[in-house]
């Protein structure tokens, strides 16, 4: 699942290439819209909304796409070879005289009236990178189901929009609690929400989803992707387990020393990790 900052960068790139230009080629290779003819329409803008991409065209139309697990938009110059995958994986083509944007493996390709965008993105919570960001509303939505595991609540785009599995795990670490901690037991939920926004904002123009402040490969995350390796703060071996139920399950990472709270295989929910009598990550 992509993180909101990745989608933000894709939108910025597509916007730079397409906005203000007239489509000279357009091809939506999905059954519902295979006959739609978008050529001659001007692209007004490409806007991210959480993890959704909204390509707005003149005449009141919006192309809604979503990358999900491995969808991708690539941009090619005239004459350049399309290299994003085999032709049968192409779901959308938007070409101008300047360049061509090709959408590969997009699980969502939907053409709708711009006035009806709420139908596809109206369920989303405050957008961490959006102009409508509202920290108070995000906190309110998160706490509406206080018994929910924190990582799951952070990943629910109806609470706040833009967090994927990397940030969900890292934010649990930064809060000093395990991904299974009930969201209602979070010591300072408003602080975590604020930090979520700061981290995505800091990463919106660079790849790597850096949460440690260190952009070097292998040092970007505290616990995410570090199963069996040392926690980047205390050196304790990072643990991993599956969280959630199919088809929503994903891998959780946590440091049993830096993070308190329930976790698979631990008998007492609040027992501190080895040598760590409740020590919490600072800042
Ligand atoms: Zn640690």
Short mmCIF file of C-alpha atoms and ligand atoms in Angstrom, two decimals:
data_model
loop_
_atom_site.label_atom_id
_atom_site.label_comp_id
_atom_site.label_asym_id
_atom_site.label_seq_id
_atom_site.Cartn_x
_atom_site.Cartn_y
_atom_site.Cartn_z
CA UNK A 1 0.00 0.00 0.00
CA UNK A 2 1.52 3.34 -0.95
CA UNK A 3 2.07 6.07 1.57
CA UNK A 4 0.36 9.41 1.03
CA UNK A 5 3.65 11.19 0.42
CA UNK A 6 4.37 8.89 -2.54
CA UNK A 7 0.97 9.64 -4.04
CA UNK A 8 1.58 13.33 -3.44
CA UNK A 9 4.77 13.16 -5.50
CA UNK A 10 3.08 11.21 -8.30
CA UNK A 11 0.35 13.84 -8.44
CA UNK A 12 2.90 16.66 -8.50
CA UNK A 13 4.78 15.00 -11.35
CA UNK A 14 1.63 14.36 -13.39
CA UNK A 15 0.42 17.87 -12.70
CA UNK A 16 3.71 19.32 -13.93
CA UNK A 17 3.51 17.27 -17.13
CA UNK A 18 -0.18 17.50 -17.94
CA UNK A 19 -1.81 20.55 -16.37
CA UNK A 20 -2.75 23.25 -18.84
CA UNK A 21 -2.17 20.97 -21.81
CA UNK A 22 -4.68 19.48 -24.23
CA UNK A 23 -4.96 15.71 -24.51
CA UNK A 24 -3.94 14.54 -27.97
CA UNK A 25 -4.25 10.87 -27.00
CA UNK A 26 -6.31 9.24 -24.30
CA UNK A 27 -7.05 5.62 -23.70
CA UNK A 28 -8.76 4.09 -20.68
CA UNK A 29 -8.29 0.34 -20.89
CA UNK A 30 -11.00 -0.69 -18.49
CA UNK A 31 -14.34 -2.07 -19.64
CA UNK A 32 -16.50 0.69 -18.18
CA UNK A 33 -14.66 3.48 -19.99
CA UNK A 34 -13.04 1.79 -22.99
CA UNK A 35 -15.07 3.89 -25.41
CA UNK A 36 -14.64 7.22 -23.59
CA UNK A 37 -12.98 9.79 -25.83
CA UNK A 38 -11.06 12.38 -23.84
CA UNK A 39 -8.93 13.76 -26.65
CA UNK A 40 -9.30 17.51 -27.11
CA UNK A 41 -9.92 18.09 -23.41
CA UNK A 42 -7.53 20.24 -21.44
CA UNK A 43 -6.12 18.90 -18.18
CA UNK A 44 -6.89 21.40 -15.43
CA UNK A 45 -4.96 19.80 -12.61
CA UNK A 46 -3.86 16.56 -11.01
CA UNK A 47 -4.63 16.59 -7.31
CA UNK A 48 -3.85 14.04 -4.61
CA UNK A 49 -6.54 13.27 -2.07
CA UNK A 50 -5.15 10.91 0.55
CA UNK A 51 -3.90 8.06 -1.61
CA UNK A 52 -6.27 8.84 -4.47
CA UNK A 53 -5.33 10.73 -7.62
CA UNK A 54 -7.85 13.07 -9.20
CA UNK A 55 -7.04 14.23 -12.74
CA UNK A 56 -9.48 17.02 -13.51
CA UNK A 57 -10.33 17.81 -17.12
CA UNK A 58 -12.23 20.69 -18.62
CA UNK A 59 -15.86 19.99 -19.31
CA UNK A 60 -16.38 18.87 -15.72
CA UNK A 61 -14.80 15.42 -15.86
CA UNK A 62 -12.44 13.78 -13.39
CA UNK A 63 -10.31 10.69 -13.91
CA UNK A 64 -10.02 8.96 -10.54
CA UNK A 65 -7.14 6.50 -10.12
CA UNK A 66 -5.60 4.67 -7.20
CA UNK A 67 -2.23 2.90 -7.05
CA UNK A 68 -3.03 0.38 -4.28
CA UNK A 69 -0.26 -2.22 -4.05
CA UNK A 70 1.73 -1.94 -7.25
CA UNK A 71 0.03 0.52 -9.54
CA UNK A 72 2.25 3.12 -11.07
CA UNK A 73 2.13 6.20 -13.32
CA UNK A 74 5.10 6.79 -15.62
CA UNK A 75 5.78 9.71 -17.94
CA UNK A 76 7.48 9.38 -21.32
CA UNK A 77 8.72 11.88 -23.88
CA UNK A 78 7.66 11.50 -27.53
CA UNK A 79 9.53 8.58 -29.05
CA UNK A 80 10.69 7.25 -25.69
CA UNK A 81 10.10 3.55 -25.05
CA UNK A 82 7.38 2.74 -22.51
CA UNK A 83 9.14 0.62 -19.93
CA UNK A 84 6.76 0.31 -17.00
CA UNK A 85 5.59 -3.23 -17.79
CA UNK A 86 3.97 -5.31 -20.51
CA UNK A 87 1.30 -3.62 -22.62
CA UNK A 88 -1.51 -5.70 -21.08
CA UNK A 89 -0.79 -4.08 -17.71
CA UNK A 90 -1.51 -0.60 -19.06
CA UNK A 91 -4.79 0.75 -17.71
CA UNK A 92 -4.68 4.38 -18.78
CA UNK A 93 -2.85 6.58 -21.27
CA UNK A 94 -3.00 10.37 -21.22
CA UNK A 95 -0.94 11.96 -23.96
CA UNK A 96 -0.18 15.54 -24.89
CA UNK A 97 2.23 16.93 -27.51
CA UNK A 98 4.68 17.36 -24.65
CA UNK A 99 4.62 13.91 -23.04
CA UNK A 100 2.56 10.81 -22.35
CA UNK A 101 1.51 9.60 -18.93
CA UNK A 102 0.98 5.84 -18.75
CA UNK A 103 -0.80 4.19 -15.84
CA UNK A 104 0.31 0.61 -15.18
CA UNK A 105 -1.56 -1.95 -13.05
CA UNK A 106 -3.97 0.65 -11.69
CA UNK A 107 -6.68 -1.22 -9.78
CA UNK A 108 -8.96 1.82 -9.94
CA UNK A 109 -9.58 3.74 -13.17
CA UNK A 110 -12.84 5.60 -13.03
CA UNK A 111 -14.19 8.49 -15.01
CA UNK A 112 -16.77 10.60 -13.26
CA UNK A 113 -18.22 14.07 -13.18
CA UNK A 114 -16.05 16.42 -11.12
CA UNK A 115 -19.14 17.48 -9.22
CA UNK A 116 -19.43 13.89 -8.00
CA UNK A 117 -15.90 13.46 -6.63
CA UNK A 118 -17.27 13.24 -3.12
CA UNK A 119 -18.67 9.86 -4.05
CA UNK A 120 -15.14 8.42 -4.38
CA UNK A 121 -13.19 10.47 -1.84
CA UNK A 122 -15.91 11.81 0.46
CA UNK A 123 -15.36 9.00 2.96
CA UNK A 124 -11.78 10.06 3.62
CA UNK A 125 -10.72 11.68 6.86
CA UNK A 126 -8.63 14.85 6.95
CA UNK A 127 -5.87 14.66 4.36
CA UNK A 128 -2.44 14.81 6.00
CA UNK A 129 -1.03 16.64 2.99
CA UNK A 130 -4.20 18.40 1.89
CA UNK A 131 -5.31 22.00 2.14
CA UNK A 132 -8.17 20.85 4.37
CA UNK A 133 -5.93 19.24 7.01
CA UNK A 134 -7.70 19.36 10.35
CA UNK A 135 -5.77 17.81 13.23
CA UNK A 136 -8.63 18.12 15.70
CA UNK A 137 -11.00 16.26 13.40
CA UNK A 138 -8.41 13.51 12.84
CA UNK A 139 -8.05 13.03 16.61
CA UNK A 140 -11.81 12.95 17.02
CA UNK A 141 -12.18 10.28 14.35
CA UNK A 142 -9.33 8.16 15.74
CA UNK A 143 -10.81 8.20 19.22
CA UNK A 144 -14.32 7.40 18.03
CA UNK A 145 -13.38 3.70 18.28
CA UNK A 146 -11.14 3.67 21.36
CA UNK A 147 -10.73 -0.11 21.44
CA UNK A 148 -9.20 -0.35 17.98
CA UNK A 149 -5.52 -1.31 17.65
CA UNK A 150 -3.52 1.83 16.96
CA UNK A 151 -1.86 0.71 13.70
CA UNK A 152 -5.20 -0.38 12.29
CA UNK A 153 -6.81 2.94 13.24
CA UNK A 154 -3.95 4.89 11.64
CA UNK A 155 -4.29 2.89 8.43
CA UNK A 156 -8.03 3.51 8.20
CA UNK A 157 -8.24 6.31 5.64
CA UNK A 158 -11.61 7.36 7.09
CA UNK A 159 -9.79 8.55 10.21
CA UNK A 160 -7.00 10.44 8.51
CA UNK A 161 -5.86 10.05 4.92
CA UNK A 162 -2.34 9.28 3.80
CA UNK A 163 -0.82 6.74 6.20
CA UNK A 164 0.40 3.39 4.85
CA UNK A 165 2.08 0.53 6.66
CA UNK A 166 5.54 2.11 6.91
CA UNK A 167 4.28 5.17 8.72
CA UNK A 168 1.72 3.24 10.79
CA UNK A 169 4.53 1.13 12.28
CA UNK A 170 6.92 4.02 12.72
CA UNK A 171 4.30 6.22 14.35
CA UNK A 172 3.53 3.49 16.88
CA UNK A 173 7.25 3.40 17.66
CA UNK A 174 7.43 7.16 18.04
CA UNK A 175 4.44 7.04 20.38
CA UNK A 176 6.21 4.39 22.45
CA UNK A 177 3.41 1.85 22.12
CA UNK A 178 2.93 -1.40 20.19
CA UNK A 179 0.75 -1.52 17.05
CA UNK A 180 -1.87 -3.49 19.05
CA UNK A 181 -2.33 -0.82 21.70
CA UNK A 182 -5.97 0.34 21.84
CA UNK A 183 -6.09 3.81 20.38
CA UNK A 184 -8.00 5.03 23.44
CA UNK A 185 -4.99 4.17 25.64
CA UNK A 186 -2.61 6.37 23.69
CA UNK A 187 -1.14 8.87 26.15
CA UNK A 188 -1.28 11.91 23.88
CA UNK A 189 -3.21 11.22 20.68
CA UNK A 190 -3.06 14.85 19.55
CA UNK A 191 0.74 14.70 19.68
CA UNK A 192 0.79 11.61 17.47
CA UNK A 193 -1.55 13.18 14.94
CA UNK A 194 0.59 16.29 14.83
CA UNK A 195 3.68 14.18 14.33
CA UNK A 196 2.02 12.19 11.53
CA UNK A 197 1.44 15.39 9.63
CA UNK A 198 4.97 16.65 10.25
CA UNK A 199 6.53 13.41 9.04
CA UNK A 200 4.50 13.13 5.85
CA UNK A 201 5.06 16.79 5.12
CA UNK A 202 8.81 16.42 5.61
CA UNK A 203 8.81 13.51 3.15
CA UNK A 204 6.48 14.86 0.54
CA UNK A 205 9.29 15.93 -1.79
CA UNK A 206 11.74 13.08 -1.22
CA UNK A 207 11.56 9.30 -1.53
CA UNK A 208 12.26 6.90 1.31
CA UNK A 209 9.58 7.63 3.96
CA UNK A 210 12.25 8.81 6.39
CA UNK A 211 11.17 8.87 10.04
CA UNK A 212 14.54 8.94 11.80
CA UNK A 213 15.80 12.09 10.12
CA UNK A 214 18.62 10.01 8.61
CA UNK A 215 18.20 9.61 4.86
CA UNK A 216 20.94 7.00 4.45
CA UNK A 217 19.76 3.58 3.24
CA UNK A 218 19.23 1.23 6.18
CA UNK A 219 18.88 4.13 8.64
CA UNK A 220 15.60 5.66 7.57
CA UNK A 221 13.31 3.73 9.92
CA UNK A 222 13.29 2.88 13.62
CA UNK A 223 11.66 -0.53 13.31
CA UNK A 224 9.90 -0.87 9.94
CA UNK A 225 11.58 -3.50 7.77
CA UNK A 226 14.07 -4.31 10.54
CA UNK A 227 12.75 -7.71 11.67
CA UNK A 228 15.52 -9.65 13.38
CA UNK A 229 17.79 -6.62 13.23
CA UNK A 230 18.46 -4.08 15.99
CA UNK A 231 16.05 -1.31 16.86
CA UNK A 232 17.61 1.88 15.51
CA UNK A 233 17.31 3.50 18.96
CA UNK A 234 18.17 0.89 21.58
CA UNK A 235 19.62 -2.09 19.70
CA UNK A 236 17.04 -4.62 20.92
CA UNK A 237 16.08 -7.10 18.20
CA UNK A 238 12.99 -5.87 16.36
CA UNK A 239 10.05 -8.26 16.36
CA UNK A 240 7.52 -8.84 13.64
CA UNK A 241 4.08 -10.40 13.35
CA UNK A 242 1.06 -10.34 11.11
CA UNK A 243 -1.59 -7.87 12.16
CA UNK A 244 -5.21 -7.71 11.04
CA UNK A 245 -7.35 -10.24 9.26
CA UNK A 246 -7.40 -11.18 5.55
CA UNK A 247 -7.50 -9.45 3.16
CA UNK A 248 -6.44 -6.54 5.37
CA UNK A 249 -3.51 -8.23 7.09
CA UNK A 250 -0.05 -6.69 6.97
CA UNK A 251 3.26 -7.03 8.73
CA UNK A 252 3.78 -5.21 12.00
CA UNK A 253 7.20 -4.35 13.40
CA UNK A 254 7.96 -3.28 16.95
CA UNK A 255 10.74 -3.00 19.48
CA UNK A 256 9.83 -4.84 22.71
CA UNK A 257 12.08 -2.48 24.66
CA UNK A 258 10.99 0.90 23.30
CA UNK A 259 7.31 0.09 22.84
CA UNK A 260 4.84 -0.90 25.54
CA UNK A 261 1.48 -2.54 25.15
CA UNK A 262 -0.10 -5.73 23.85
CA UNK A 263 1.65 -7.85 21.25
CA UNK A 264 1.35 -11.45 20.04
CA UNK A 265 3.13 -13.89 22.30
CA UNK A 266 3.23 -11.60 25.31
CA UNK A 267 1.16 -12.60 28.31
CA UNK A 268 0.82 -9.26 30.02
CA UNK A 269 -0.30 -6.39 27.90
CA UNK A 270 1.55 -3.70 29.77
CA UNK A 271 4.70 -5.58 30.75
CA UNK A 272 7.77 -3.54 29.82
CA UNK A 273 10.37 -5.11 27.57
CA UNK A 274 13.67 -6.55 28.82
CA UNK A 275 15.62 -3.99 30.76
CA UNK A 276 13.17 -1.29 29.87
CA UNK A 277 11.09 -0.29 32.83
CA UNK A 278 8.69 1.77 30.85
CA UNK A 279 11.32 3.74 29.00
CA UNK A 280 9.74 5.69 26.21
CA UNK A 281 11.30 7.17 23.12
CA UNK A 282 11.74 10.89 23.64
CA UNK A 283 10.66 13.79 21.45
ZN1 LIG B 1 14.22 -0.05 20.84
#
